[in-house]
Tab-separated table of C-alpha atoms and ligand atoms in Angstrom:
chain	number	residue	atom	x	y	z
A	1	UNK	CA	-24.210	-22.755	-18.543
A	2	UNK	CA	-21.825	-23.828	-15.784
A	3	UNK	CA	-18.917	-23.499	-18.199
A	4	UNK	CA	-20.019	-19.998	-19.183
A	5	UNK	CA	-20.269	-18.979	-15.543
A	6	UNK	CA	-16.855	-20.419	-14.789
A	7	UNK	CA	-15.339	-18.618	-17.752
A	8	UNK	CA	-16.981	-15.382	-16.642
A	9	UNK	CA	-15.564	-15.772	-13.130
A	10	UNK	CA	-12.101	-16.449	-14.479
A	11	UNK	CA	-12.245	-13.418	-16.761
A	12	UNK	CA	-13.674	-11.235	-13.987
A	13	UNK	CA	-10.877	-12.253	-11.636
A	14	UNK	CA	-8.305	-11.367	-14.290
A	15	UNK	CA	-9.465	-7.752	-14.443
A	16	UNK	CA	-6.868	-6.631	-11.975
A	17	UNK	CA	-6.303	-3.235	-13.429
A	18	UNK	CA	-7.895	-0.454	-11.446
A	19	UNK	CA	-10.419	1.846	-13.022
A	20	UNK	CA	-9.385	4.845	-10.900
A	21	UNK	CA	-8.418	7.409	-13.476
A	22	UNK	CA	-6.083	10.343	-13.122
A	23	UNK	CA	-5.009	9.721	-16.703
A	24	UNK	CA	-8.212	11.089	-18.209
A	25	UNK	CA	-7.272	14.727	-17.719
A	26	UNK	CA	-3.765	14.273	-19.121
A	27	UNK	CA	-3.001	16.344	-22.199
A	28	UNK	CA	-0.315	15.259	-24.623
A	29	UNK	CA	1.909	17.729	-26.381
A	30	UNK	CA	1.610	17.781	-30.180
A	31	UNK	CA	-1.798	16.828	-31.508
A	32	UNK	CA	-2.117	13.421	-29.944
A	33	UNK	CA	-5.488	12.509	-28.477
A	34	UNK	CA	-6.738	9.230	-27.042
A	35	UNK	CA	-10.293	8.277	-26.180
A	36	UNK	CA	-9.467	5.759	-23.420
A	37	UNK	CA	-6.901	5.409	-20.691
A	38	UNK	CA	-6.099	3.591	-17.500
A	39	UNK	CA	-3.773	4.278	-14.592
A	40	UNK	CA	-1.732	1.123	-14.239
A	41	UNK	CA	-1.374	-0.001	-10.624
A	42	UNK	CA	2.437	-0.045	-10.360
A	43	UNK	CA	5.480	1.949	-11.469
A	44	UNK	CA	3.487	5.190	-11.879
A	45	UNK	CA	2.504	4.162	-15.364
A	46	UNK	CA	-0.449	5.040	-17.583
A	47	UNK	CA	-1.797	3.618	-20.812
A	48	UNK	CA	-3.806	5.679	-23.302
A	49	UNK	CA	-5.342	4.226	-26.449
A	50	UNK	CA	-7.693	4.462	-29.405
A	51	UNK	CA	-9.197	1.238	-30.675
A	52	UNK	CA	-10.086	1.223	-34.370
A	53	UNK	CA	-12.727	-1.510	-34.857
A	54	UNK	CA	-12.523	-1.488	-38.661
A	55	UNK	CA	-8.858	-2.541	-38.625
A	56	UNK	CA	-8.589	-4.090	-35.153
A	57	UNK	CA	-5.603	-1.827	-34.527
A	58	UNK	CA	-4.795	0.099	-31.375
A	59	UNK	CA	-3.056	3.450	-31.238
A	60	UNK	CA	-1.340	3.406	-27.862
A	61	UNK	CA	0.588	5.800	-25.685
A	62	UNK	CA	2.369	4.371	-22.671
A	63	UNK	CA	3.897	6.833	-20.204
A	64	UNK	CA	5.721	6.181	-16.965
A	65	UNK	CA	7.826	7.959	-14.368
A	66	UNK	CA	11.521	7.570	-15.169
A	67	UNK	CA	14.886	9.314	-14.907
A	68	UNK	CA	16.834	10.203	-18.042
A	69	UNK	CA	19.214	7.260	-17.422
A	70	UNK	CA	16.516	4.605	-17.196
A	71	UNK	CA	14.317	2.653	-19.573
A	72	UNK	CA	10.628	1.821	-19.820
A	73	UNK	CA	8.845	-1.032	-21.543
A	74	UNK	CA	5.240	-1.903	-22.309
A	75	UNK	CA	4.113	-5.280	-23.583
A	76	UNK	CA	1.256	-7.548	-24.485
A	77	UNK	CA	1.758	-11.195	-23.608
A	78	UNK	CA	-0.444	-13.180	-26.029
A	79	UNK	CA	0.313	-16.569	-24.487
A	80	UNK	CA	0.821	-16.103	-20.741
A	81	UNK	CA	0.403	-13.616	-17.912
A	82	UNK	CA	4.023	-12.885	-16.981
A	83	UNK	CA	7.285	-11.711	-18.474
A	84	UNK	CA	8.251	-14.643	-20.696
A	85	UNK	CA	6.411	-14.502	-24.008
A	86	UNK	CA	5.797	-10.754	-23.739
A	87	UNK	CA	5.826	-8.803	-26.967
A	88	UNK	CA	7.417	-5.578	-25.800
A	89	UNK	CA	8.160	-2.033	-26.862
A	90	UNK	CA	11.149	-0.550	-25.040
A	91	UNK	CA	12.388	3.037	-24.877
A	92	UNK	CA	15.337	4.905	-23.402
A	93	UNK	CA	17.157	8.197	-23.823
A	94	UNK	CA	20.469	8.461	-25.678
A	95	UNK	CA	23.405	10.515	-24.419
A	96	UNK	CA	22.535	13.195	-27.004
A	97	UNK	CA	19.019	13.601	-25.629
A	98	UNK	CA	17.142	11.797	-28.403
A	99	UNK	CA	15.023	8.738	-27.612
A	100	UNK	CA	15.510	5.226	-28.936
A	101	UNK	CA	12.422	2.988	-29.124
A	102	UNK	CA	11.920	-0.427	-30.714
A	103	UNK	CA	10.023	-3.712	-30.435
A	104	UNK	CA	11.696	-6.593	-28.596
A	105	UNK	CA	10.239	-10.041	-27.895
A	106	UNK	CA	10.912	-11.317	-24.356
A	107	UNK	CA	11.806	-14.963	-24.876
A	108	UNK	CA	13.351	-15.791	-21.481
A	109	UNK	CA	14.080	-14.375	-18.023
A	110	UNK	CA	17.343	-12.991	-19.399
A	111	UNK	CA	16.239	-11.545	-22.735
A	112	UNK	CA	18.626	-9.809	-25.124
A	113	UNK	CA	16.527	-6.614	-25.066
A	114	UNK	CA	17.786	-6.018	-28.628
A	115	UNK	CA	15.472	-4.938	-31.461
A	116	UNK	CA	13.355	-7.774	-32.842
A	117	UNK	CA	10.057	-8.692	-34.442
A	118	UNK	CA	6.834	-9.151	-32.489
A	119	UNK	CA	4.025	-11.646	-33.069
A	120	UNK	CA	1.693	-8.780	-34.053
A	121	UNK	CA	2.214	-5.753	-36.270
A	122	UNK	CA	3.799	-2.599	-34.881
A	123	UNK	CA	3.987	0.630	-36.860
A	124	UNK	CA	4.466	4.362	-36.375
A	125	UNK	CA	6.563	3.852	-33.245
A	126	UNK	CA	8.106	6.843	-31.457
A	127	UNK	CA	9.115	7.972	-27.987
A	128	UNK	CA	9.450	11.170	-25.989
A	129	UNK	CA	10.866	12.180	-22.640
A	130	UNK	CA	9.194	15.069	-20.875
A	131	UNK	CA	8.251	16.053	-17.327
A	132	UNK	CA	10.208	13.075	-15.982
A	133	UNK	CA	8.066	10.655	-17.934
A	134	UNK	CA	9.146	8.374	-20.764
A	135	UNK	CA	6.446	7.878	-23.376
A	136	UNK	CA	6.078	5.265	-26.081
A	137	UNK	CA	3.672	5.824	-28.978
A	138	UNK	CA	2.799	3.106	-31.483
A	139	UNK	CA	0.096	1.532	-33.584
A	140	UNK	CA	-0.240	-2.168	-32.714
A	141	UNK	CA	-2.347	-5.019	-33.965
A	142	UNK	CA	-4.619	-6.417	-35.107
A	143	UNK	CA	-4.401	-8.819	-32.175
A	144	UNK	CA	-5.541	-12.320	-33.064
A	145	UNK	CA	-7.258	-12.888	-29.756
A	146	UNK	CA	-9.283	-9.695	-29.707
A	147	UNK	CA	-9.421	-6.874	-27.226
A	148	UNK	CA	-8.803	-8.681	-23.907
A	149	UNK	CA	-5.050	-8.856	-23.384
A	150	UNK	CA	-2.473	-9.588	-20.726
A	151	UNK	CA	-0.419	-6.461	-20.205
A	152	UNK	CA	3.080	-6.418	-18.780
A	153	UNK	CA	5.007	-3.206	-18.142
A	154	UNK	CA	8.419	-2.578	-16.712
A	155	UNK	CA	11.103	-0.035	-15.857
A	156	UNK	CA	14.827	-0.222	-15.200
A	157	UNK	CA	17.301	2.305	-13.922
A	158	UNK	CA	20.165	1.803	-16.374
A	159	UNK	CA	21.083	1.352	-20.023
A	160	UNK	CA	24.600	0.219	-20.986
A	161	UNK	CA	25.916	0.472	-24.563
A	162	UNK	CA	22.347	1.019	-25.761
A	163	UNK	CA	21.089	-2.138	-24.054
A	164	UNK	CA	18.496	-1.804	-21.262
A	165	UNK	CA	19.842	-3.525	-18.136
A	166	UNK	CA	18.049	-5.857	-15.742
A	167	UNK	CA	15.219	-4.292	-13.741
A	168	UNK	CA	14.842	-4.331	-9.979
A	169	UNK	CA	13.336	-7.457	-8.411
A	170	UNK	CA	11.373	-5.454	-5.864
A	171	UNK	CA	7.605	-5.800	-5.520
A	172	UNK	CA	6.326	-3.157	-7.967
A	173	UNK	CA	8.525	-4.600	-10.705
A	174	UNK	CA	7.269	-8.129	-10.071
A	175	UNK	CA	3.592	-7.092	-9.934
A	176	UNK	CA	3.451	-4.886	-13.002
A	177	UNK	CA	1.092	-7.034	-15.060
A	178	UNK	CA	-2.627	-7.530	-15.455
A	179	UNK	CA	-5.421	-8.137	-17.908
A	180	UNK	CA	-7.114	-5.310	-19.750
A	181	UNK	CA	-10.136	-5.168	-22.031
A	182	UNK	CA	-9.449	-2.452	-24.567
A	183	UNK	CA	-13.195	-2.110	-25.168
A	184	UNK	CA	-14.266	-1.646	-21.538
A	185	UNK	CA	-12.040	1.126	-20.175
B	1	NAG	C1	-5.606	15.155	-13.140
B	1	NAG	O1	-6.434	14.862	-12.030
B	1	NAG	C2	-5.709	14.410	-10.904
B	1	NAG	C3	-6.666	13.973	-9.816
B	1	NAG	O2	-7.970	14.349	-10.111
B	1	NAG	C4	-4.763	15.506	-10.431
B	1	NAG	O3	-4.024	15.062	-9.328
B	1	NAG	C5	-3.827	15.866	-11.572
B	1	NAG	O4	-3.015	16.961	-11.186
B	1	NAG	C6	-4.601	16.236	-12.807
B	1	NAG	N1	-3.654	16.389	-13.908
B	1	NAG	C7	-3.722	17.354	-14.810
B	1	NAG	C8	-2.702	17.316	-15.895
B	1	NAG	O5	-4.579	18.222	-14.775
B	2	NAG	C1	9.789	8.451	-9.974
B	2	NAG	O1	11.000	7.870	-10.435
B	2	NAG	C2	12.132	8.321	-9.709
B	2	NAG	C3	13.333	7.754	-10.417
B	2	NAG	O2	13.259	6.355	-10.560
B	2	NAG	C4	12.038	7.864	-8.282
B	2	NAG	O3	13.150	8.328	-7.562
B	2	NAG	C5	10.786	8.448	-7.679
B	2	NAG	O4	10.613	7.947	-6.386
B	2	NAG	C6	9.567	8.094	-8.511
B	2	NAG	N1	8.436	8.771	-7.974
B	2	NAG	C7	7.555	8.159	-7.198
B	2	NAG	C8	6.478	9.017	-6.635
B	2	NAG	O5	7.608	6.952	-6.990
B	3	NAG	C1	-4.181	-16.528	-28.802
B	3	NAG	O1	-4.437	-17.259	-27.598
B	3	NAG	C2	-3.923	-18.584	-27.624
B	3	NAG	C3	-4.361	-19.259	-26.348
B	3	NAG	O2	-3.968	-18.526	-25.223
B	3	NAG	C4	-2.408	-18.520	-27.764
B	3	NAG	O3	-1.854	-19.822	-27.788
B	3	NAG	C5	-2.045	-17.792	-29.044
B	3	NAG	O4	-0.648	-17.647	-29.132
B	3	NAG	C6	-2.691	-16.416	-29.062
B	3	NAG	N1	-2.383	-15.788	-30.341
B	3	NAG	C7	-2.035	-14.517	-30.443
B	3	NAG	C8	-1.581	-14.078	-31.772
B	3	NAG	O5	-2.085	-13.760	-29.515
B	4	NAG	C1	21.824	10.408	-30.981
B	4	NAG	O1	22.348	9.180	-30.523
B	4	NAG	C2	21.782	8.034	-31.145
B	4	NAG	C3	22.329	6.786	-30.454
B	4	NAG	O2	23.720	6.817	-30.360
B	4	NAG	C4	22.089	8.074	-32.624
B	4	NAG	O3	21.530	6.934	-33.263
B	4	NAG	C5	21.494	9.328	-33.215
B	4	NAG	O4	21.833	9.404	-34.585
B	4	NAG	C6	21.992	10.548	-32.484
B	4	NAG	N1	21.248	11.718	-32.978
B	4	NAG	C7	21.823	12.909	-33.137
B	4	NAG	C8	20.911	13.993	-33.633
B	4	NAG	O5	22.991	13.104	-32.912
B	5	NAG	C1	1.744	8.389	-36.751
B	5	NAG	O1	1.450	8.963	-35.492
B	5	NAG	C2	1.258	10.375	-35.543
B	5	NAG	C3	1.088	10.860	-34.130
B	5	NAG	O2	0.105	10.150	-33.449
B	5	NAG	C4	0.031	10.680	-36.411
B	5	NAG	O3	-0.155	12.069	-36.477
B	5	NAG	C5	0.269	10.112	-37.788
B	5	NAG	O4	-0.902	10.293	-38.567
B	5	NAG	C6	0.599	8.637	-37.727
B	5	NAG	N1	0.962	8.174	-39.038
B	5	NAG	C7	0.414	7.090	-39.580
B	5	NAG	C8	0.945	6.712	-40.927
B	5	NAG	O5	-0.459	6.438	-39.015
């Protein structure tokens, strides 16, 4: 009983992500629709998703304020709460106006940011840039540890030779993480 209570308190304290929603009235172009969303508390970012219980997969859309020169990334960290260990999807705009998007595992504080393989499945990945927001769409999962995950998201102002460059070390960039229950929002 005491252990259950302790676990509950720990989980409750991890639910850092605000439930204030301006995302719920957002309409995507094309025919994309998501049943759930949350406004992430930093970097003017929003996560939209559909959870498919039969497969354990999530269809996600991550969108965040960004200039055409910058990059955005969204990640699940299956083993920790911060940057290292994050299983990320990163997107940026090419000089010709098309978007590049790919998975990249964050293995250290100076990751390669090059395309790689994540610890969970990723399919149907794409990205768009519109209305000063970069958007990443993907199907992810199933996630071995269920629907409560540590999210990490990030943004940087420059991309050099198709490699996203180090992000700012200011407060929003260091606080852009938190736990989310995909079933509760
Ligand atoms: C959604 O709602 C918020 C606040 O209620 C508002 O500021 C925003 O303009 C709305 N967005 C759209 C796309 O209607
Ligand atoms: C959106 O991003 C741009 C470019 O990084 C930045 O200049 C601007 O301040 C951001 N908007 C807000 C409201 O933070
Ligand atoms: C599940 O959680 C355990 C304990 O935090 C962690 O070691 C493991 O890597 C996680 N597995 C996946 C696939 O997320
Ligand atoms: C745009 O640039 C990217 C990156 O250099 C390249 O992979 C892609 O083929 C280009 N697309 C077009 C339509 O030129
Ligand atoms: C890929 O995503 C698009 C847009 O959400 C969707 O219409 C399409 O059915 C998806 N394809 C697969 C194979 O899941």
